[in-house]
Amino acid sequence: EDHTLGNALRHVLNGNPAVELCGYSVPHPMERRVNVRVQTTGANGTTAQAAMRDALLDVISVCDHVHEAYEKAEEAYEKAGNKK
């Protein structure tokens, strides 16, 4: 719950054509919290909540893909005779 998540969400939300404005802030570095602001154009009935849900699912998909790619690369590295 810091800039890593906030920036990833901001990036995905800004890629959504129904999102007019998106930004985030971290209130205090010692607090594990991110404030996200989402404003939609209202196109196709998209709400801010729906855009946020879709963005979170997209971030999860990207994380899953990176995890799988890493595991495959690690397995290939070990098959090539290299040690962990």
mmCIF file of N, CA and C in Angstrom:
data_model
loop_
_atom_site.group_PDB
_atom_site.id
_atom_site.type_symbol
_atom_site.label_atom_id
_atom_site.label_comp_id
_atom_site.label_asym_id
_atom_site.label_seq_id
_atom_site.Cartn_x
_atom_site.Cartn_y
_atom_site.Cartn_z
ATOM 1 N N GLU A 1 0.839 -1.187 0.000
ATOM 2 C CA GLU A 1 0.000 0.000 0.000
ATOM 3 C C GLU A 1 0.876 1.240 0.000
ATOM 4 N N ASP A 2 1.619 1.413 -1.049
ATOM 5 C CA ASP A 2 2.469 2.590 -1.153
ATOM 6 C C ASP A 2 2.546 3.004 -2.613
ATOM 7 N N HIS A 3 3.621 3.655 -2.988
ATOM 8 C CA HIS A 3 3.763 4.144 -4.354
ATOM 9 C C HIS A 3 3.777 3.008 -5.383
ATOM 10 N N THR A 4 4.234 1.836 -5.008
ATOM 11 C CA THR A 4 4.268 0.720 -5.955
ATOM 12 C C THR A 4 2.861 0.403 -6.437
ATOM 13 N N LEU A 5 1.946 0.205 -5.526
ATOM 14 C CA LEU A 5 0.562 -0.094 -5.890
ATOM 15 C C LEU A 5 -0.121 1.129 -6.480
ATOM 16 N N GLY A 6 0.079 2.284 -5.873
ATOM 17 C CA GLY A 6 -0.569 3.504 -6.357
ATOM 18 C C GLY A 6 -0.200 3.833 -7.787
ATOM 19 N N ASN A 7 1.080 3.727 -8.113
ATOM 20 C CA ASN A 7 1.521 4.064 -9.464
ATOM 21 C C ASN A 7 1.029 3.031 -10.481
ATOM 22 N N ALA A 8 1.024 1.751 -10.094
ATOM 23 C CA ALA A 8 0.516 0.714 -10.999
ATOM 24 C C ALA A 8 -0.973 0.938 -11.281
ATOM 25 N N LEU A 9 -1.735 1.231 -10.252
ATOM 26 C CA LEU A 9 -3.172 1.500 -10.439
ATOM 27 C C LEU A 9 -3.395 2.739 -11.296
ATOM 28 N N ARG A 10 -2.641 3.787 -11.022
ATOM 29 C CA ARG A 10 -2.771 5.019 -11.794
ATOM 30 C C ARG A 10 -2.496 4.762 -13.273
ATOM 31 N N HIS A 11 -1.451 3.991 -13.544
ATOM 32 C CA HIS A 11 -1.085 3.686 -14.929
ATOM 33 C C HIS A 11 -2.208 2.918 -15.644
ATOM 34 N N VAL A 12 -2.730 1.894 -14.999
ATOM 35 C CA VAL A 12 -3.792 1.087 -15.614
ATOM 36 C C VAL A 12 -5.079 1.906 -15.765
ATOM 37 N N LEU A 13 -5.423 2.673 -14.745
ATOM 38 C CA LEU A 13 -6.648 3.485 -14.820
ATOM 39 C C LEU A 13 -6.552 4.534 -15.924
ATOM 40 N N ASN A 14 -5.397 5.162 -16.080
ATOM 41 C CA ASN A 14 -5.251 6.172 -17.123
ATOM 42 C C ASN A 14 -5.289 5.557 -18.523
ATOM 43 N N GLY A 15 -5.080 4.257 -18.621
ATOM 44 C CA GLY A 15 -5.201 3.568 -19.903
ATOM 45 C C GLY A 15 -6.639 3.235 -20.267
ATOM 46 N N ASN A 16 -7.549 3.408 -19.343
ATOM 47 C CA ASN A 16 -8.965 3.136 -19.587
ATOM 48 C C ASN A 16 -9.599 4.366 -20.241
ATOM 49 N N PRO A 17 -10.166 4.217 -21.441
ATOM 50 C CA PRO A 17 -10.745 5.378 -22.118
ATOM 51 C C PRO A 17 -11.934 6.006 -21.381
ATOM 52 N N ALA A 18 -12.564 5.273 -20.482
ATOM 53 C CA ALA A 18 -13.696 5.823 -19.731
ATOM 54 C C ALA A 18 -13.242 6.635 -18.523
ATOM 55 N N VAL A 19 -11.942 6.620 -18.219
ATOM 56 C CA VAL A 19 -11.423 7.375 -17.072
ATOM 57 C C VAL A 19 -10.935 8.734 -17.550
ATOM 58 N N GLU A 20 -11.508 9.770 -16.955
ATOM 59 C CA GLU A 20 -11.156 11.142 -17.319
ATOM 60 C C GLU A 20 -9.983 11.646 -16.482
ATOM 61 N N LEU A 21 -9.957 11.255 -15.213
ATOM 62 C CA LEU A 21 -8.944 11.737 -14.293
ATOM 63 C C LEU A 21 -8.610 10.644 -13.303
ATOM 64 N N CYS A 22 -7.337 10.478 -13.029
ATOM 65 C CA CYS A 22 -6.916 9.520 -12.021
ATOM 66 C C CYS A 22 -5.626 10.009 -11.392
ATOM 67 N N GLY A 23 -5.543 9.867 -10.111
ATOM 68 C CA GLY A 23 -4.335 10.221 -9.379
ATOM 69 C C GLY A 23 -4.348 9.544 -8.033
ATOM 70 N N TYR A 24 -3.215 9.575 -7.379
ATOM 71 C CA TYR A 24 -3.138 8.977 -6.048
ATOM 72 C C TYR A 24 -2.184 9.790 -5.188
ATOM 73 N N SER A 25 -2.317 9.608 -3.892
ATOM 74 C CA SER A 25 -1.385 10.225 -2.953
ATOM 75 C C SER A 25 -1.185 9.285 -1.777
ATOM 76 N N VAL A 26 -0.016 9.407 -1.186
ATOM 77 C CA VAL A 26 0.296 8.667 0.036
ATOM 78 C C VAL A 26 0.281 9.712 1.142
ATOM 79 N N PRO A 27 -0.691 9.635 2.064
ATOM 80 C CA PRO A 27 -0.840 10.683 3.078
ATOM 81 C C PRO A 27 0.401 10.894 3.939
ATOM 82 N N HIS A 28 1.027 9.803 4.337
ATOM 83 C CA HIS A 28 2.217 9.892 5.183
ATOM 84 C C HIS A 28 3.058 8.640 4.951
ATOM 85 N N PRO A 29 4.377 8.808 4.844
ATOM 86 C CA PRO A 29 5.225 7.637 4.562
ATOM 87 C C PRO A 29 5.142 6.528 5.611
ATOM 88 N N MET A 30 4.778 6.862 6.819
ATOM 89 C CA MET A 30 4.689 5.857 7.878
ATOM 90 C C MET A 30 3.348 5.125 7.882
ATOM 91 N N GLU A 31 2.380 5.626 7.128
ATOM 92 C CA GLU A 31 1.071 4.981 7.039
ATOM 93 C C GLU A 31 1.035 4.121 5.784
ATOM 94 N N ARG A 32 0.579 2.898 5.926
ATOM 95 C CA ARG A 32 0.459 2.004 4.771
ATOM 96 C C ARG A 32 -0.913 2.207 4.152
ATOM 97 N N ARG A 33 -1.036 3.344 3.459
ATOM 98 C CA ARG A 33 -2.323 3.704 2.885
ATOM 99 C C ARG A 33 -2.096 4.546 1.632
ATOM 100 N N VAL A 34 -2.986 4.376 0.658
ATOM 101 C CA VAL A 34 -2.942 5.152 -0.572
ATOM 102 C C VAL A 34 -4.342 5.698 -0.825
ATOM 103 N N ASN A 35 -4.422 6.982 -1.118
ATOM 104 C CA ASN A 35 -5.698 7.587 -1.514
ATOM 105 C C ASN A 35 -5.719 7.663 -3.032
ATOM 106 N N VAL A 36 -6.739 7.075 -3.641
ATOM 107 C CA VAL A 36 -6.859 7.065 -5.102
ATOM 108 C C VAL A 36 -8.098 7.865 -5.483
ATOM 109 N N ARG A 37 -7.915 8.738 -6.476
ATOM 110 C CA ARG A 37 -9.047 9.526 -6.990
ATOM 111 C C ARG A 37 -9.290 9.095 -8.425
ATOM 112 N N VAL A 38 -10.530 8.724 -8.719
ATOM 113 C CA VAL A 38 -10.908 8.292 -10.065
ATOM 114 C C VAL A 38 -12.157 9.056 -10.481
ATOM 115 N N GLN A 39 -12.089 9.641 -11.662
ATOM 116 C CA GLN A 39 -13.254 10.324 -12.232
ATOM 117 C C GLN A 39 -13.454 9.781 -13.638
ATOM 118 N N THR A 40 -14.661 9.314 -13.905
ATOM 119 C CA THR A 40 -14.944 8.737 -15.222
ATOM 120 C C THR A 40 -15.734 9.717 -16.080
ATOM 121 N N THR A 41 -15.744 9.436 -17.372
ATOM 122 C CA THR A 41 -16.508 10.255 -18.308
ATOM 123 C C THR A 41 -17.975 9.882 -18.294
ATOM 124 N N GLY A 42 -18.279 8.707 -17.731
ATOM 125 C CA GLY A 42 -19.647 8.220 -17.712
ATOM 126 C C GLY A 42 -20.000 7.463 -18.982
ATOM 127 N N ALA A 43 -19.028 7.329 -19.872
ATOM 128 C CA ALA A 43 -19.263 6.604 -21.127
ATOM 129 C C ALA A 43 -19.607 5.149 -20.825
ATOM 130 N N ASN A 44 -20.583 4.639 -21.532
ATOM 131 C CA ASN A 44 -21.039 3.254 -21.368
ATOM 132 C C ASN A 44 -21.461 2.933 -19.936
ATOM 133 N N GLY A 45 -21.818 3.945 -19.173
ATOM 134 C CA GLY A 45 -22.272 3.727 -17.805
ATOM 135 C C GLY A 45 -21.172 3.300 -16.837
ATOM 136 N N THR A 46 -19.916 3.512 -17.207
ATOM 137 C CA THR A 46 -18.797 3.116 -16.349
ATOM 138 C C THR A 46 -18.730 4.012 -15.121
ATOM 139 N N THR A 47 -18.738 3.398 -13.958
ATOM 140 C CA THR A 47 -18.606 4.139 -12.705
ATOM 141 C C THR A 47 -17.154 4.088 -12.242
ATOM 142 N N ALA A 48 -16.819 4.939 -11.302
ATOM 143 C CA ALA A 48 -15.467 4.943 -10.749
ATOM 144 C C ALA A 48 -15.170 3.613 -10.058
ATOM 145 N N GLN A 49 -16.170 3.057 -9.385
ATOM 146 C CA GLN A 49 -15.985 1.772 -8.711
ATOM 147 C C GLN A 49 -15.698 0.662 -9.716
ATOM 148 N N ALA A 50 -16.424 0.650 -10.830
ATOM 149 C CA ALA A 50 -16.209 -0.375 -11.854
ATOM 150 C C ALA A 50 -14.836 -0.223 -12.498
ATOM 151 N N ALA A 51 -14.434 1.018 -12.761
ATOM 152 C CA ALA A 51 -13.112 1.260 -13.349
ATOM 153 C C ALA A 51 -12.012 0.808 -12.386
ATOM 154 N N MET A 52 -12.199 1.070 -11.098
ATOM 155 C CA MET A 52 -11.215 0.660 -10.093
ATOM 156 C C MET A 52 -11.153 -0.859 -9.996
ATOM 157 N N ARG A 53 -12.295 -1.515 -9.992
ATOM 158 C CA ARG A 53 -12.332 -2.978 -9.933
ATOM 159 C C ARG A 53 -11.602 -3.574 -11.138
ATOM 160 N N ASP A 54 -11.889 -3.049 -12.326
ATOM 161 C CA ASP A 54 -11.239 -3.543 -13.539
ATOM 162 C C ASP A 54 -9.733 -3.317 -13.489
ATOM 163 N N ALA A 55 -9.322 -2.158 -12.994
ATOM 164 C CA ALA A 55 -7.893 -1.861 -12.895
ATOM 165 C C ALA A 55 -7.201 -2.799 -11.909
ATOM 166 N N LEU A 56 -7.841 -3.068 -10.792
ATOM 167 C CA LEU A 56 -7.259 -3.992 -9.808
ATOM 168 C C LEU A 56 -7.116 -5.395 -10.395
ATOM 169 N N LEU A 57 -8.125 -5.838 -11.141
ATOM 170 C CA LEU A 57 -8.049 -7.150 -11.790
ATOM 171 C C LEU A 57 -6.931 -7.181 -12.831
ATOM 172 N N ASP A 58 -6.742 -6.078 -13.550
ATOM 173 C CA ASP A 58 -5.658 -5.996 -14.531
ATOM 174 C C ASP A 58 -4.292 -6.056 -13.849
ATOM 175 N N VAL A 59 -4.144 -5.364 -12.727
ATOM 176 C CA VAL A 59 -2.869 -5.389 -11.990
ATOM 177 C C VAL A 59 -2.592 -6.803 -11.479
ATOM 178 N N ILE A 60 -3.628 -7.482 -11.002
ATOM 179 C CA ILE A 60 -3.465 -8.868 -10.545
ATOM 180 C C ILE A 60 -3.019 -9.752 -11.709
ATOM 181 N N SER A 61 -3.623 -9.565 -12.882
ATOM 182 C CA SER A 61 -3.245 -10.355 -14.060
ATOM 183 C C SER A 61 -1.791 -10.116 -14.447
ATOM 184 N N VAL A 62 -1.353 -8.883 -14.403
ATOM 185 C CA VAL A 62 0.039 -8.565 -14.730
ATOM 186 C C VAL A 62 0.980 -9.220 -13.723
ATOM 187 N N CYS A 63 0.638 -9.144 -12.443
ATOM 188 C CA CYS A 63 1.474 -9.774 -11.410
ATOM 189 C C CYS A 63 1.543 -11.289 -11.608
ATOM 190 N N ASP A 64 0.416 -11.912 -11.934
ATOM 191 C CA ASP A 64 0.400 -13.357 -12.199
ATOM 192 C C ASP A 64 1.282 -13.701 -13.389
ATOM 193 N N HIS A 65 1.200 -12.899 -14.443
ATOM 194 C CA HIS A 65 2.016 -13.145 -15.638
ATOM 195 C C HIS A 65 3.509 -13.023 -15.320
ATOM 196 N N VAL A 66 3.881 -11.993 -14.589
ATOM 197 C CA VAL A 66 5.291 -11.804 -14.227
ATOM 198 C C VAL A 66 5.773 -12.966 -13.366
ATOM 199 N N HIS A 67 4.945 -13.404 -12.439
ATOM 200 C CA HIS A 67 5.310 -14.526 -11.564
ATOM 201 C C HIS A 67 5.534 -15.801 -12.385
ATOM 202 N N GLU A 68 4.620 -16.087 -13.308
ATOM 203 C CA GLU A 68 4.751 -17.279 -14.152
ATOM 204 C C GLU A 68 5.983 -17.193 -15.050
ATOM 205 N N ALA A 69 6.237 -16.026 -15.628
ATOM 206 C CA ALA A 69 7.401 -15.856 -16.507
ATOM 207 C C ALA A 69 8.690 -16.035 -15.711
ATOM 208 N N TYR A 70 8.717 -15.537 -14.494
ATOM 209 C CA TYR A 70 9.898 -15.691 -13.647
ATOM 210 C C TYR A 70 10.146 -17.164 -13.335
ATOM 211 N N GLU A 71 9.084 -17.877 -12.975
ATOM 212 C CA GLU A 71 9.244 -19.300 -12.654
ATOM 213 C C GLU A 71 9.733 -20.097 -13.860
ATOM 214 N N LYS A 72 9.221 -19.790 -15.053
ATOM 215 C CA LYS A 72 9.673 -20.475 -16.267
ATOM 216 C C LYS A 72 11.138 -20.170 -16.551
ATOM 217 N N ALA A 73 11.534 -18.929 -16.381
ATOM 218 C CA ALA A 73 12.917 -18.544 -16.630
ATOM 219 C C ALA A 73 13.848 -19.208 -15.609
ATOM 220 N N GLU A 74 13.407 -19.284 -14.368
ATOM 221 C CA GLU A 74 14.208 -19.932 -13.329
ATOM 222 C C GLU A 74 14.372 -21.422 -13.632
ATOM 223 N N GLU A 75 13.291 -22.047 -14.068
ATOM 224 C CA GLU A 75 13.335 -23.467 -14.412
ATOM 225 C C GLU A 75 14.278 -23.708 -15.601
ATOM 226 N N ALA A 76 14.206 -22.854 -16.617
ATOM 227 C CA ALA A 76 15.088 -22.980 -17.782
ATOM 228 C C ALA A 76 16.545 -22.768 -17.382
ATOM 229 N N TYR A 77 16.771 -21.850 -16.484
ATOM 230 C CA TYR A 77 18.130 -21.570 -16.000
ATOM 231 C C TYR A 77 18.706 -22.798 -15.290
ATOM 232 N N GLU A 78 17.879 -23.426 -14.454
ATOM 233 C CA GLU A 78 18.337 -24.607 -13.727
ATOM 234 C C GLU A 78 18.520 -25.797 -14.664
ATOM 235 N N LYS A 79 17.676 -25.958 -15.684
ATOM 236 C CA LYS A 79 17.813 -27.039 -16.655
ATOM 237 C C LYS A 79 19.087 -26.899 -17.471
ATOM 238 N N ALA A 80 19.554 -25.665 -17.622
ATOM 239 C CA ALA A 80 20.771 -25.410 -18.373
ATOM 240 C C ALA A 80 22.012 -25.768 -17.566
ATOM 241 N N GLY A 81 21.806 -26.301 -16.373
ATOM 242 C CA GLY A 81 22.930 -26.731 -15.547
ATOM 243 C C GLY A 81 23.435 -25.705 -14.566
ATOM 244 N N ASN A 82 22.718 -24.649 -14.397
ATOM 245 C CA ASN A 82 23.108 -23.605 -13.445
ATOM 246 C C ASN A 82 22.483 -23.875 -12.095
ATOM 247 N N LYS A 83 23.147 -23.421 -11.061
ATOM 248 C CA LYS A 83 22.623 -23.579 -9.705
ATOM 249 C C LYS A 83 21.863 -22.335 -9.305
ATOM 250 N N LYS A 84 20.938 -22.521 -8.411
ATOM 251 C CA LYS A 84 20.163 -21.387 -7.877
ATOM 252 C C LYS A 84 21.038 -20.426 -7.159
#
